[in-house]
GROMACS .gro file of C-alpha atoms in nm:
model
  138
    1MET     CA    1   6.941  15.421  10.651
    2ASN     CA    2   7.258  15.487  10.852
    3HIS     CA    3   7.508  15.751  10.748
    4THR     CA    4   7.864  15.819  10.852
    5GLY     CA    5   8.014  16.166  10.877
    6LEU     CA    6   8.362  16.298  10.935
    7VAL     CA    7   8.447  16.640  11.079
    8ALA     CA    8   8.812  16.747  11.090
    9LYS     CA    9   8.921  17.057  11.282
   10VAL     CA   10   9.274  17.195  11.311
   11ILE     CA   11   9.443  17.354  11.609
   12ILE     CA   12   9.704  17.581  11.453
   13LYS     CA   13   9.980  17.673  11.699
   14ASN     CA   14  10.210  17.965  11.623
   15GLN     CA   15  10.566  18.045  11.729
   16ASN     CA   16  10.431  18.234  12.034
   17GLU     CA   17  10.262  17.919  12.173
   18GLU     CA   18   9.917  18.059  12.081
   19ILE     CA   19   9.640  17.885  11.892
   20LEU     CA   20   9.414  18.025  11.621
   21LEU     CA   21   9.053  18.068  11.728
   22LEU     CA   22   8.757  18.173  11.514
   23ARG     CA   23   8.412  18.312  11.589
   24ARG     CA   24   8.131  18.161  11.385
   25SER     CA   25   7.929  18.417  11.189
   26ALA     CA   26   7.591  18.533  11.316
   27THR     CA   27   7.432  18.361  11.015
   28ASP     CA   28   7.574  18.019  11.111
   29THR     CA   29   7.296  17.761  11.138
   30LEU     CA   30   7.449  17.552  11.418
   31LEU     CA   31   7.635  17.772  11.666
   32PRO     CA   32   7.621  18.141  11.564
   33GLY     CA   33   7.880  18.344  11.753
   34GLY     CA   34   8.043  18.028  11.888
   35LEU     CA   35   8.414  17.973  11.930
   36ASP     CA   36   8.561  17.746  11.665
   37PHE     CA   37   8.875  17.601  11.508
   38PRO     CA   38   8.933  17.599  11.132
   39GLY     CA   39   8.794  17.287  10.971
   40GLY     CA   40   8.472  17.114  10.884
   41GLY     CA   41   8.306  16.820  10.720
   42ALA     CA   42   8.482  16.588  10.481
   43GLU     CA   43   8.351  16.547  10.131
   44HIS     CA   44   8.256  16.197  10.015
   45THR     CA   45   8.599  16.078   9.901
   46GLU     CA   46   8.819  16.282  10.136
   47SER     CA   47   9.034  16.149  10.416
   48LEU     CA   48   9.044  16.322  10.752
   49ILE     CA   49   9.374  16.494  10.666
   50GLU     CA   50   9.253  16.601  10.320
   51ALA     CA   51   8.940  16.754  10.473
   52ALA     CA   52   9.142  16.936  10.739
   53ILE     CA   53   9.374  17.084  10.477
   54ARG     CA   54   9.092  17.189  10.241
   55GLU     CA   55   8.873  17.336  10.513
   56THR     CA   56   9.162  17.530  10.668
   57GLN     CA   57   9.248  17.681  10.329
   58GLU     CA   58   8.883  17.771  10.263
   59GLU     CA   59   8.809  17.915  10.607
   60VAL     CA   60   9.127  18.106  10.695
   61GLY     CA   61   9.349  18.103  10.385
   62ILE     CA   62   9.630  17.901  10.543
   63THR     CA   63   9.777  17.623  10.331
   64LEU     CA   64   9.890  17.327  10.537
   65ASP     CA   65  10.106  17.038  10.424
   66LYS     CA   66   9.976  16.689  10.500
   67HIS     CA   67  10.304  16.606  10.674
   68SER     CA   68  10.260  16.901  10.913
   69LEU     CA   69   9.935  16.766  11.059
   70LYS     CA   70   9.900  16.511  11.333
   71LEU     CA   71   9.581  16.361  11.471
   72ALA     CA   72   9.557  16.439  11.843
   73TYR     CA   73   9.196  16.365  11.946
   74ALA     CA   74   8.889  16.194  11.803
   75GLN     CA   75   8.540  16.121  11.927
   76THR     CA   76   8.253  15.935  11.764
   77SER     CA   77   7.889  16.024  11.825
   78TYR     CA   78   7.564  15.877  11.700
   79LYS     CA   79   7.251  16.087  11.643
   80ASP     CA   80   6.954  16.062  11.406
   81SER     CA   81   7.091  15.754  11.224
   82THR     CA   82   7.426  15.924  11.165
   83SER     CA   83   7.757  15.821  11.313
   84THR     CA   84   8.004  16.110  11.313
   85LEU     CA   85   8.375  16.097  11.378
   86ARG     CA   86   8.495  16.437  11.497
   87ALA     CA   87   8.870  16.488  11.508
   88LEU     CA   88   9.120  16.750  11.617
   89CYS     CA   89   9.448  16.769  11.433
   90ILE     CA   90   9.745  16.984  11.530
   91ALA     CA   91   9.958  17.195  11.297
   92ARG     CA   92  10.252  17.405  11.410
   93ILE     CA   93  10.358  17.707  11.209
   94ASP     CA   94  10.666  17.923  11.256
   95TYR     CA   95  10.544  18.232  11.075
   96ALA     CA   96  10.268  18.491  11.115
   97PRO     CA   97  10.011  18.400  10.849
   98LYS     CA   98   9.776  18.644  10.685
   99ILE     CA   99   9.428  18.529  10.787
  100ALA     CA  100   9.158  18.549  10.519
  101LEU     CA  101   8.826  18.458  10.682
  102SER     CA  102   8.547  18.296  10.483
  103TYR     CA  103   8.181  18.388  10.528
  104GLU     CA  104   8.153  18.115  10.795
  105HIS     CA  105   8.350  18.317  11.051
  106ASP     CA  106   8.363  18.688  11.130
  107GLU     CA  107   8.654  18.723  11.371
  108PHE     CA  108   8.975  18.551  11.476
  109TRP     CA  109   9.221  18.563  11.766
  110TRP     CA  110   9.549  18.407  11.869
  111ARG     CA  111   9.521  18.294  12.234
  112ARG     CA  112   9.698  18.067  12.477
  113PRO     CA  113   9.514  17.732  12.476
  114GLU     CA  114   9.475  17.709  12.854
  115GLU     CA  115   9.284  18.041  12.848
  116VAL     CA  116   9.007  17.908  12.624
  117VAL     CA  117   8.983  17.536  12.694
  118GLY     CA  118   8.630  17.554  12.838
  119GLU     CA  119   8.497  17.830  12.614
  120PHE     CA  120   8.360  17.626  12.322
  121ASP     CA  121   7.984  17.596  12.277
  122ASP     CA  122   8.051  17.256  12.120
  123ILE     CA  123   8.169  17.048  12.416
  124VAL     CA  124   8.364  16.807  12.193
  125TRP     CA  125   8.617  17.078  12.109
  126SER     CA  126   8.657  17.177  12.476
  127GLU     CA  127   8.702  16.813  12.577
  128GLY     CA  128   8.945  16.756  12.293
  129LEU     CA  129   9.155  17.062  12.375
  130GLN     CA  130   9.162  16.962  12.744
  131TYR     CA  131   9.274  16.610  12.650
  132ILE     CA  132   9.547  16.752  12.426
  133LEU     CA  133   9.669  16.981  12.706
  134ASP     CA  134   9.652  16.705  12.970
  135HIS     CA  135   9.865  16.477  12.752
  136ASP     CA  136  10.109  16.748  12.638
  137LEU     CA  137  10.029  16.690  12.271
  138LEU     CA  138  10.033  17.054  12.166
   0.00000   0.00000   0.00000
């Protein structure tokens, strides 16, 4: 049986032209200690934007408005009878949010995107960030 998955991540850019980066907790089952963006898998009835908003609230405590998000990059992969659409959305904020990390992450930083573009263990996020930078979408 084939399955379809949807993973929505958010690149949050602040007023200092920095993006929010997270470190996955040591107990993470996929990429412990890996660099990450807020976001995750969509629930059964969620859209990409709804998943991005919910996951960002759960993982870092930032509430995003659906009109503040724009889709900037997407890639589909197929593995073990599952097709997965993985997407990067962009949200710009003009304030310094209080970050409240969930158990999934244990540290966060604000960094310039060009400093970290190749640092992700998950190559999709590095490729996506590079595409976004190359096309001046951030």
